[in-house]
Coordinates of C-alpha atoms (C1' of nucleotides) in Angstrom, one line a residue:
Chain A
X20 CA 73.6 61.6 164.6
X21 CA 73.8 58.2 163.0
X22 CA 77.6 57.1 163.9
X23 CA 80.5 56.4 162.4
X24 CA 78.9 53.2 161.0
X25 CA 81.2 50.3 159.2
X26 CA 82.9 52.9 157.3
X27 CA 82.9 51.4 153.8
X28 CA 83.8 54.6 151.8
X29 CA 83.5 57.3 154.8
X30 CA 85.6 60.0 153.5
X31 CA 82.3 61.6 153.0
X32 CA 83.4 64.7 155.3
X33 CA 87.2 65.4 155.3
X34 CA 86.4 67.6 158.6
X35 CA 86.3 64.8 160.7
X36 CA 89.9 65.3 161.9
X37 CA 91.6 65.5 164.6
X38 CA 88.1 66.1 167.0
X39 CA 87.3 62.3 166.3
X40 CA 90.3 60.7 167.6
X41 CA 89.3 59.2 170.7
X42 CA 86.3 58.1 169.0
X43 CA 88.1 56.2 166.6
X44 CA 90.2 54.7 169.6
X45 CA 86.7 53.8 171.6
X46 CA 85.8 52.0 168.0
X47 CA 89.3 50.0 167.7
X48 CA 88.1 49.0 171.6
X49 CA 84.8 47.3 170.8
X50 CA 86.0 45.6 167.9
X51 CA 88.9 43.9 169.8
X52 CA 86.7 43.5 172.8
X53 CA 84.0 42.0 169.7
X54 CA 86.8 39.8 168.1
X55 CA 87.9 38.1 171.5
X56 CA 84.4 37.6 172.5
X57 CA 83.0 36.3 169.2
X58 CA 86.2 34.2 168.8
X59 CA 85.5 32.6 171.5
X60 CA 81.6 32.5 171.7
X61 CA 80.4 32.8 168.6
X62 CA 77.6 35.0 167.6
X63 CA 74.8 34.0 168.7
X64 CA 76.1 33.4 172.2
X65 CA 78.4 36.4 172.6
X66 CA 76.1 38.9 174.0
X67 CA 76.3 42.6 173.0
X68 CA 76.3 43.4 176.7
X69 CA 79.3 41.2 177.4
X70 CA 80.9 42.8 174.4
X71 CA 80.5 46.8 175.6
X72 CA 81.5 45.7 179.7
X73 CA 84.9 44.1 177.7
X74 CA 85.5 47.0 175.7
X75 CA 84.4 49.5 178.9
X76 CA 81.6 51.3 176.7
X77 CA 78.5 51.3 177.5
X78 CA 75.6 49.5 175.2
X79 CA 74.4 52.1 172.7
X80 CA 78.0 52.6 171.3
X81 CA 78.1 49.5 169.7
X82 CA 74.9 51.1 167.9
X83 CA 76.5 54.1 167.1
X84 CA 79.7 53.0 165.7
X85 CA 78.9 49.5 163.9
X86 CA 74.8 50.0 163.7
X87 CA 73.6 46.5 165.1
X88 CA 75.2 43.4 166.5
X89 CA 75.5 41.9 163.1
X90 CA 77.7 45.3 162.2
X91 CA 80.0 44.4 164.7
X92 CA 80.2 40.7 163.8
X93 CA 81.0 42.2 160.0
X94 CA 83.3 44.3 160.8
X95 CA 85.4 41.6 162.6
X96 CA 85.0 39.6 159.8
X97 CA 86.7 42.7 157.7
X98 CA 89.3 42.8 160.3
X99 CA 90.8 39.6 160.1
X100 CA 90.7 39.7 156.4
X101 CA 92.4 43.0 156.6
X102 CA 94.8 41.8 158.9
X103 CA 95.5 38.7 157.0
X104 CA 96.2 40.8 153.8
X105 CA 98.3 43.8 155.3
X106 CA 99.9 40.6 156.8
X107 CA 100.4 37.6 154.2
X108 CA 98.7 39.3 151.1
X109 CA 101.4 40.2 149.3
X110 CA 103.7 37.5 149.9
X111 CA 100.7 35.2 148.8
X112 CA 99.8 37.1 145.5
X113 CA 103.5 36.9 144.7
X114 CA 103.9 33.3 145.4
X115 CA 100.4 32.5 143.4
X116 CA 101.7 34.8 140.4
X117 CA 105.1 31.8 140.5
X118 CA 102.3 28.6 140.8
X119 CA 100.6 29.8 137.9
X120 CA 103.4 30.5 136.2
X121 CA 104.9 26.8 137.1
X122 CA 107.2 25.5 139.8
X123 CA 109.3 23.0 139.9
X124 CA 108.0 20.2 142.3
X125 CA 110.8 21.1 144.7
X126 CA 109.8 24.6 144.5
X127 CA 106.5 24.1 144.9
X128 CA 107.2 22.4 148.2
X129 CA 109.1 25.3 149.6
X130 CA 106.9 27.4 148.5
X131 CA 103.5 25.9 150.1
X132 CA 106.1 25.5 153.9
X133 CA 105.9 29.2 153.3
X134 CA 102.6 29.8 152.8
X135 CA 101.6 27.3 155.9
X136 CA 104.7 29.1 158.2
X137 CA 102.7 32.7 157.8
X138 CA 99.3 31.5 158.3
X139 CA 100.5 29.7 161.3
X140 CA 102.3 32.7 163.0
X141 CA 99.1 35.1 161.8
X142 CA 97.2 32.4 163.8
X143 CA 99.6 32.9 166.7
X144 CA 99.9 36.5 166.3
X145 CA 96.1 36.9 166.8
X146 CA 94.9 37.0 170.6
X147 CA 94.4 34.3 171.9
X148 CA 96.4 32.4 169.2
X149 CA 93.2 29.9 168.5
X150 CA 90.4 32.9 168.1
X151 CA 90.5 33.7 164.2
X152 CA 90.5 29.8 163.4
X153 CA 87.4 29.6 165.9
X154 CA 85.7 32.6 164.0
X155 CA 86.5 31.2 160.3
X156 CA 85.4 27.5 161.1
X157 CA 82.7 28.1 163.1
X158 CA 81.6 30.3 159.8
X159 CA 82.7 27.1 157.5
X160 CA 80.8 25.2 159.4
X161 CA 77.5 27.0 160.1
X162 CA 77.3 30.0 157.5
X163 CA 76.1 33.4 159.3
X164 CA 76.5 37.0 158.8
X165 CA 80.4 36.9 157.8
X166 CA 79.8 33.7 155.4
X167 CA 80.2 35.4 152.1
X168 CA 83.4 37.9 152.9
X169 CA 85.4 35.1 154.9
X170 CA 85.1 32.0 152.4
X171 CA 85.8 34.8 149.4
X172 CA 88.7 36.9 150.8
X173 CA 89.9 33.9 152.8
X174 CA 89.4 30.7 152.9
X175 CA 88.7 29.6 149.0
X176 CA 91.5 31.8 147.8
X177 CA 93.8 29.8 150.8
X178 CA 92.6 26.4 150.2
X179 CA 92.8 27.0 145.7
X180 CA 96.5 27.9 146.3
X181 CA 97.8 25.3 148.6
X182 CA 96.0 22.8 145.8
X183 CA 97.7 24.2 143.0
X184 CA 101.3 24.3 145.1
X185 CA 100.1 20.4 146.2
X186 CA 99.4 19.4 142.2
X187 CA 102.8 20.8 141.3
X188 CA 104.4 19.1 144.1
X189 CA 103.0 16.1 143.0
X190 CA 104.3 16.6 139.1
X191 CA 101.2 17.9 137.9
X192 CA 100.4 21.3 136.4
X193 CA 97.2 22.8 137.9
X194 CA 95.0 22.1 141.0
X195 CA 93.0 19.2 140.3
X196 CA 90.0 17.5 142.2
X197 CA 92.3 15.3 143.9
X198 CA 95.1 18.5 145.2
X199 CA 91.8 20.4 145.9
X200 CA 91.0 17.5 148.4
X201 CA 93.9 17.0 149.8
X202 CA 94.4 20.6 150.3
X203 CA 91.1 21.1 151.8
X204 CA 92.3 17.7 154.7
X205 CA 94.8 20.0 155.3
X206 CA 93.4 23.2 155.8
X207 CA 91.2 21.5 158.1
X208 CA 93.9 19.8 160.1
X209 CA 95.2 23.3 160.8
X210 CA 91.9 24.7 161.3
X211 CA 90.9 22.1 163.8
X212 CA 94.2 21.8 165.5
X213 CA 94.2 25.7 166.7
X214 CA 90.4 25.9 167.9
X215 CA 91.1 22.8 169.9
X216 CA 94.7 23.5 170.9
X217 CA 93.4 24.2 174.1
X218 CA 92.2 20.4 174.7
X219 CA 95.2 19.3 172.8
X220 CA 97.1 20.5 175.3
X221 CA 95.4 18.3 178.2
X222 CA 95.4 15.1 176.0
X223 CA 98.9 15.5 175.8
X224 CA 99.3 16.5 179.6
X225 CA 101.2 20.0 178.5
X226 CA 99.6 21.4 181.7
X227 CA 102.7 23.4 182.4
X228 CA 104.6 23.0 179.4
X229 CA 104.5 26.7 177.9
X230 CA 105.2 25.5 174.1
X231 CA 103.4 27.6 171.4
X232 CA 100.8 26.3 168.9
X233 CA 103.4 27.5 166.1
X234 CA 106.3 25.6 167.0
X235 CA 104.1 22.4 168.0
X236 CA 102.3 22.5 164.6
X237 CA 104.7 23.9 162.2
X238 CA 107.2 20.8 162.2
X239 CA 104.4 18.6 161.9
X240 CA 102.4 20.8 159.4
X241 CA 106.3 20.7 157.3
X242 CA 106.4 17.0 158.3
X243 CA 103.2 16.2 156.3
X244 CA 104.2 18.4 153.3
X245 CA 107.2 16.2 152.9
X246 CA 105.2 13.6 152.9
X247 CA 103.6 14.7 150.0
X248 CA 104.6 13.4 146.0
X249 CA 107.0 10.8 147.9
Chain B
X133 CA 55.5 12.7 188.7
X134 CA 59.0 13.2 187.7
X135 CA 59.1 12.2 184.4
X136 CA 61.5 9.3 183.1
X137 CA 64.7 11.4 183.5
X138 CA 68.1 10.2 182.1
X139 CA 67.4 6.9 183.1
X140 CA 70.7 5.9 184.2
X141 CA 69.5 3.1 186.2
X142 CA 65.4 3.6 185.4
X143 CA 64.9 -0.5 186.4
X144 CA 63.4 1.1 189.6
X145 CA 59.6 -0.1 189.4
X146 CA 59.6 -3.1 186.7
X147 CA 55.7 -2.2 186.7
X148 CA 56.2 -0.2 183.4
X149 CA 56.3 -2.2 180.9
X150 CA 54.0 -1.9 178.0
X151 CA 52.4 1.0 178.9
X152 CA 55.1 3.5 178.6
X153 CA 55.6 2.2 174.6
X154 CA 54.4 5.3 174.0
X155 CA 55.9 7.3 175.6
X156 CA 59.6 6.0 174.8
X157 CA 59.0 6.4 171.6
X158 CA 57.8 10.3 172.3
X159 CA 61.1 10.2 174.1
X160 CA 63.5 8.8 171.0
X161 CA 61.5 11.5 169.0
X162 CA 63.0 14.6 170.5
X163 CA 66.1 12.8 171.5
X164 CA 66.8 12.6 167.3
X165 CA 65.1 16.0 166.7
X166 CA 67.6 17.7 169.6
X167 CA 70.6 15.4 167.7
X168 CA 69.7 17.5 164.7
X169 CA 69.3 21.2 166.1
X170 CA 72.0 20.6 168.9
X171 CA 74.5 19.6 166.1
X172 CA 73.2 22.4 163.7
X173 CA 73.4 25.2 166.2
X174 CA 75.3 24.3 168.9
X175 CA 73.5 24.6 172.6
X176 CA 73.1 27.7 173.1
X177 CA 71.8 28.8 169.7
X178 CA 69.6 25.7 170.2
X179 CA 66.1 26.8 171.6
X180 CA 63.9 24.4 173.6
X181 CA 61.0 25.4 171.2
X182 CA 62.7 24.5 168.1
X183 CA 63.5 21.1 168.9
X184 CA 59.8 20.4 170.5
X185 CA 58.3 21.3 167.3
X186 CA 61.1 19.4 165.0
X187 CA 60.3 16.6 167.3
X188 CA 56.2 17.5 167.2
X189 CA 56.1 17.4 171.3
X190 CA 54.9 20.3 173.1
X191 CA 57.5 22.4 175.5
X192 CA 56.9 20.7 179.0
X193 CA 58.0 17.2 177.2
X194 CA 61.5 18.2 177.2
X195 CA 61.5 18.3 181.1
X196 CA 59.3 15.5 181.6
X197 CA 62.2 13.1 179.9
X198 CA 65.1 15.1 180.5
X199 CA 64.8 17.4 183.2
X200 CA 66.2 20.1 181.4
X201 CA 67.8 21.6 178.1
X202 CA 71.3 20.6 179.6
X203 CA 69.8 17.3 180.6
X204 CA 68.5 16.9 176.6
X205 CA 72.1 17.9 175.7
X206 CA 73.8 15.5 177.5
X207 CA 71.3 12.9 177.1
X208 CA 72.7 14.0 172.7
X209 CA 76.1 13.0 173.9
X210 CA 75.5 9.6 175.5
X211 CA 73.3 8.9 172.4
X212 CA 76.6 9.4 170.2
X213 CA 79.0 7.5 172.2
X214 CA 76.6 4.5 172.4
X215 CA 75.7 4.4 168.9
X216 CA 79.6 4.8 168.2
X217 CA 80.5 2.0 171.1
X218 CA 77.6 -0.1 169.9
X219 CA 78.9 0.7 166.0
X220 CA 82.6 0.1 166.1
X221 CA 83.4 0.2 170.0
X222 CA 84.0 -4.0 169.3
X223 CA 86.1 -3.6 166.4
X224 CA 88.9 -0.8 168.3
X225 CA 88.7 -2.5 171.4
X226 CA 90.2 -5.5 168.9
X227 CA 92.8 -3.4 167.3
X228 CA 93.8 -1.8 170.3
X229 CA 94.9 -4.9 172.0
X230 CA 96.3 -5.9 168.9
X231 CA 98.4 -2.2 168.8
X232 CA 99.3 -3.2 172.7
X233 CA 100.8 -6.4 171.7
X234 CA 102.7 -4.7 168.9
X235 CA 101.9 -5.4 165.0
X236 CA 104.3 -4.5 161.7
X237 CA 104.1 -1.4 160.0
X238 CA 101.8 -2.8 157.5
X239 CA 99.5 -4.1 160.0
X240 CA 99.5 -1.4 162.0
X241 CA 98.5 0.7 158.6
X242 CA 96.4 -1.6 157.7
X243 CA 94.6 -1.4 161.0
X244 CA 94.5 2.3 160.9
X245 CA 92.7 2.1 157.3
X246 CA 90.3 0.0 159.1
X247 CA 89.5 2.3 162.2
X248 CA 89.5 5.4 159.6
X249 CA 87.3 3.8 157.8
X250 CA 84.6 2.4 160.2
X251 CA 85.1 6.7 162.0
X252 CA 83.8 8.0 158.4
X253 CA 81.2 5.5 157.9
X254 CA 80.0 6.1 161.6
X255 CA 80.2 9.9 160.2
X256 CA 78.3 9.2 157.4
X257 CA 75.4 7.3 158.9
X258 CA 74.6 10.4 161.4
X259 CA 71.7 12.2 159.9
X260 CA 72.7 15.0 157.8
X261 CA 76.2 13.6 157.9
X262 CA 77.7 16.1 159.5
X263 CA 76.0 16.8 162.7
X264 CA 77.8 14.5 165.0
X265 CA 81.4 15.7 163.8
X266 CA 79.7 19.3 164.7
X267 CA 78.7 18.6 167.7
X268 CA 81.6 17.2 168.8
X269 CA 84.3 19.4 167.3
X270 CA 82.0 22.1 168.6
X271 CA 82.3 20.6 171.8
X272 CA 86.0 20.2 172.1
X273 CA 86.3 24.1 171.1
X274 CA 84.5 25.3 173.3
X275 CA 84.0 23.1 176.3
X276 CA 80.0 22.8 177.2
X277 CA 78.2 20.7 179.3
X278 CA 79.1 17.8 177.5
X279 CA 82.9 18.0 177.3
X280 CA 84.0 15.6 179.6
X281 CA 81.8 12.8 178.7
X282 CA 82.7 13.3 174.7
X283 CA 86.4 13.9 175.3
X284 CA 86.8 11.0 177.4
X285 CA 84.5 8.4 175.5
X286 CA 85.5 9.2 172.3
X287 CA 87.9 11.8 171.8
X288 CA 91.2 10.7 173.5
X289 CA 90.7 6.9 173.5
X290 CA 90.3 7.5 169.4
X291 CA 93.4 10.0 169.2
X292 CA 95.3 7.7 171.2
X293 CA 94.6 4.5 169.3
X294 CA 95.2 6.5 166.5
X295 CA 98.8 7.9 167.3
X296 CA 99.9 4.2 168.7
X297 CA 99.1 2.8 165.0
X298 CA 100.9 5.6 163.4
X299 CA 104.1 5.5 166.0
X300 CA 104.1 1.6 164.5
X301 CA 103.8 2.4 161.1
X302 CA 106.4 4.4 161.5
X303 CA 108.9 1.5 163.4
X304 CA 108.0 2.8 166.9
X305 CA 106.6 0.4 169.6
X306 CA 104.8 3.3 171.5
X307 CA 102.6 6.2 170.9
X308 CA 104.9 9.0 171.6
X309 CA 104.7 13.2 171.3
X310 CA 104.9 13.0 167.5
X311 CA 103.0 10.6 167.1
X312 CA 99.9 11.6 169.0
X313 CA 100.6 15.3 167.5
X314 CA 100.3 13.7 163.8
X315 CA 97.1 11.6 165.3
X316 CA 95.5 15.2 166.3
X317 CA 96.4 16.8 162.9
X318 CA 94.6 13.8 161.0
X319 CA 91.4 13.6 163.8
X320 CA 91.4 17.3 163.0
X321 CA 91.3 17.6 159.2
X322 CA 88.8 14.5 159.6
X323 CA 86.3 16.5 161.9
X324 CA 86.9 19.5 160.2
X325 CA 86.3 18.2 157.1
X326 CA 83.0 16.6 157.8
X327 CA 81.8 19.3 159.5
X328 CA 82.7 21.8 156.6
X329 CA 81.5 19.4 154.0
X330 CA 78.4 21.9 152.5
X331 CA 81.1 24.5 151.8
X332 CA 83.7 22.2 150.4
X333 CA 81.1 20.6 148.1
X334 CA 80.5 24.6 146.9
X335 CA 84.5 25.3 146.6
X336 CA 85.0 22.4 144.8
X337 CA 82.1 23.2 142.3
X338 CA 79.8 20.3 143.1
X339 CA 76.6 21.3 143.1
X340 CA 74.8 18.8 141.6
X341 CA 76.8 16.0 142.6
X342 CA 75.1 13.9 144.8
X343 CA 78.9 12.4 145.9
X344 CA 79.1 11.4 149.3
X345 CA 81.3 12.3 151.7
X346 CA 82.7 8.5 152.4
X347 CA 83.3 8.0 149.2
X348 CA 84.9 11.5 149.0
X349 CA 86.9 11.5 151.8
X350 CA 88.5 7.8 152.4
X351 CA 90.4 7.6 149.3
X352 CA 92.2 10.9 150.6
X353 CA 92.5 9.8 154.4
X354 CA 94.1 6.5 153.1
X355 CA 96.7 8.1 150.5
X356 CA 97.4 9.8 154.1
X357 CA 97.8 7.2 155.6
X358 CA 99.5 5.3 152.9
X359 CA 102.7 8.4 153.0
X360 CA 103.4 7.7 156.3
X361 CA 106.5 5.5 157.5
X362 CA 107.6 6.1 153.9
Chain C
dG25 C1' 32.6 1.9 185.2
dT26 C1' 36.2 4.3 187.5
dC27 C1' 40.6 4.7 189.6
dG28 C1' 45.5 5.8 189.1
dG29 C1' 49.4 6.6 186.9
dA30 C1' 51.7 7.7 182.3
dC31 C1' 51.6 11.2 179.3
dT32 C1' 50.3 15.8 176.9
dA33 C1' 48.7 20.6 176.5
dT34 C1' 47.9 25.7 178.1
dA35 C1' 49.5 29.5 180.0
dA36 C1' 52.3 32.1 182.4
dC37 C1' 56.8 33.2 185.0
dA38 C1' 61.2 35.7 185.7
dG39 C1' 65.3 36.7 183.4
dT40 C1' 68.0 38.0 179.5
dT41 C1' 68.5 39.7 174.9
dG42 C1' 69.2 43.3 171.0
dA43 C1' 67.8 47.6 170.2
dT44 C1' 66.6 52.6 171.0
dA45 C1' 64.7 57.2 172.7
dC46 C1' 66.5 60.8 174.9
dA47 C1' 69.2 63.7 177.6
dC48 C1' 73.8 65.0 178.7
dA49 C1' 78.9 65.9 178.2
dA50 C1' 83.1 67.1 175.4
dC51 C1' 85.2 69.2 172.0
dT52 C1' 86.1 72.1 167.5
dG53 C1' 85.6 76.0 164.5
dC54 C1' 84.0 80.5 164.5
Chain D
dG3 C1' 82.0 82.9 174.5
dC4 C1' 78.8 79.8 171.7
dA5 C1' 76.8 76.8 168.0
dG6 C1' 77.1 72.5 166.3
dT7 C1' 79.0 68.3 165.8
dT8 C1' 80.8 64.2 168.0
dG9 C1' 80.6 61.1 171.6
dT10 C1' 78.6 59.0 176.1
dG11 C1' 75.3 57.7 179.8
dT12 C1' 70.5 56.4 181.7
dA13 C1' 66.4 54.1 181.3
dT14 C1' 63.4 51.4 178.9
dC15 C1' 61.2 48.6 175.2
dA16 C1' 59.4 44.5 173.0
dA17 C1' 60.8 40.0 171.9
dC18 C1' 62.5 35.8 173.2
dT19 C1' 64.6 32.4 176.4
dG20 C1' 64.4 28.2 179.8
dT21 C1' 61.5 26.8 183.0
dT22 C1' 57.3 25.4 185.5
dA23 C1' 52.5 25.4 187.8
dT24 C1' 48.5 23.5 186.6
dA25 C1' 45.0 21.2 184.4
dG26 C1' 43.9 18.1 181.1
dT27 C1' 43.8 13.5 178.3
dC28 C1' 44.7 8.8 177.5
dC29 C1' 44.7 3.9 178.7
dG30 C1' 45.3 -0.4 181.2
dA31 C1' 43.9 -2.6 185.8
dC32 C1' 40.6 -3.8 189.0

DNA sequence: GTCGGACTATAACAGTTGATACACAACTGC
DNA sequence: GCAGTTGTGTATCAACTGTTATAGTCCGAC
């Protein structure tokens, strides 16, 4: 007894082989059950109950795989951070390694469309398109459980390299208080736009109209960052 | 018995007039208390019995005056649109028949300074600075009880205002798609912003600094503004 | 005074929540 | 087979939620 748990460094016994593969499948359930719900509720107001009825488990197995409630909220946390990093980490790193280096201001500006083109489709990509921004800004905005691992994996290393790439656009050499600002109006532009793309959609009386967040935003998201050392 | 309720049209028995001095002011008291928990947490993290004892009332007040927790909430929302209708509603009534007429490109942007900068102030002058923004970019993510009254008091009229003085900064007569999609993108990074404004402070290393966020984030909403039509 | 309505306090309700004790099934290695 | 681990199902707990019945206090009016 005692579950699989969050699995931090659980290559405690290599026997657990083949025999727990449908467990492991029943854990990938409740965690994308856990990510729509909390996504879209938050965590105080997701229930665990609504959680294990999405998934089709019953209560206790949130318990026995992620501990408590707050386990599960973690590990979705870890999720999207993992995601995000199998996903855009390593075009990032290499792209931060150029910025520190330098770039040219025309470079730089290529370079940050990049950056924004990813995060948008990794927004898109997740399900429900507007559920990871809900998640990180609802954690922005009132810190719980996931606080610490979301604003250090993801959001301050996302907003400190879109303000050196805006600096450098802008002529100068390293992410000041002024990039850091402006980078931060626009992270929250994008942040804001996907949670409420929903309502967006009515104010601009899409009600049919099956356009995707990523090609609405993207040319206004490029628009802007041509605006940008003008 | 029955309480005051929502008093939409409380005129009903002129009788009560002095007497109930008290009690209005018992009244204002958990309406501000509920204005701070309600933006904090969101309703449904929100308890009852946290905002009676913020607002020193026992439980039983909350129905006496509002009927209900969903009464308290909306009773949150009106508060917000009248102090914003009462606070600027004169002013962008103004410069929206102005925008209808039709004003240059420097007008228009120097209207738009104008209506930004009256939105932050508004912001600003909320207590804890960052509550309304919450409530209502909480609101428009996840549509509550309050949705339609926020959205169409303050939410679309602003947008739209906003995206008709941008289409004539930028030589158009008309708010059109683009337009009102750049208008979202800055309402966005405005809310978000605000509402994000402890753990931007943190990113950006202020911890001391008692800067506030007007004086933070106008200068950086008008170089905005000041790049577009360029 | 004392009557009546405006207001406040106590105590309790039914429902829901996160968590768990405990028994049961499934599967693997021997 | 069968022992032991891994995973699942039932039933229940204590805590907390919004709400409310009921009784009390205050205070001006007559």
């Amino acid at each position: 007894m005692q579950g699989r748990q969050v699995s931090t460094t659980d290559h405690s016994d290599i026997a657990a082989t083949a025999a727990s593969a449908r467990g492991e499948e029943t854990r990938d359930r409740i965690l994308r059950a856990a990510l729509t719900i909390f996504g879209k509720d938050g965590f105080e107001r997701a229930t665990t109950r609504k959680i294990a009825e999405a998934a089709e488990v019953n209560l206790p197995a949130i318990k026995y795989y992620f501990e408590s409630k707050e386990g599960l909220y973690l590990a979705c946390a870890r999720s999207i951070v993992g995601v995000y990093e199998r996903g855009v980490g390593e075009t990032v790193v290499s792209i931060a390694q150029q910025a520190v280096d330098g770039l040219s201001p025309e470079a730089a500006r290529a370079s940050l469309k990049t950056v924004v083109r990813l995060l948008v489709e990794l927004i898109e990509a997740s399900p429900g398109a507007n559920l990871w921004t809900g998640f990180v800004l609802r954690e922005m905005t009132v810190p719980g459980p996931a606080f610490e691992i979301l604003y250090n994996e993801l959001w301050a290393p996302g907003v400190e390299l879109t303000a050196m790439l805006i600096a450098q656009i802008e002529g100068r050499p390293v992410a000041d208080e002024d990039a850091r600002l402006t980078a931060l109006l626009l992270h929250g532009g994008m942040t804001a736009f996907s949670t409420t793309w929903p309502v967006s959609r009515k104010y601009l009386g899409w009600t049919e109209n099956p356009k995707r967040l990523t090609e609405t935003m993207l040319p206004i998201l490029e628009a802007q960052i041509d605006r940008l050392g003008r």
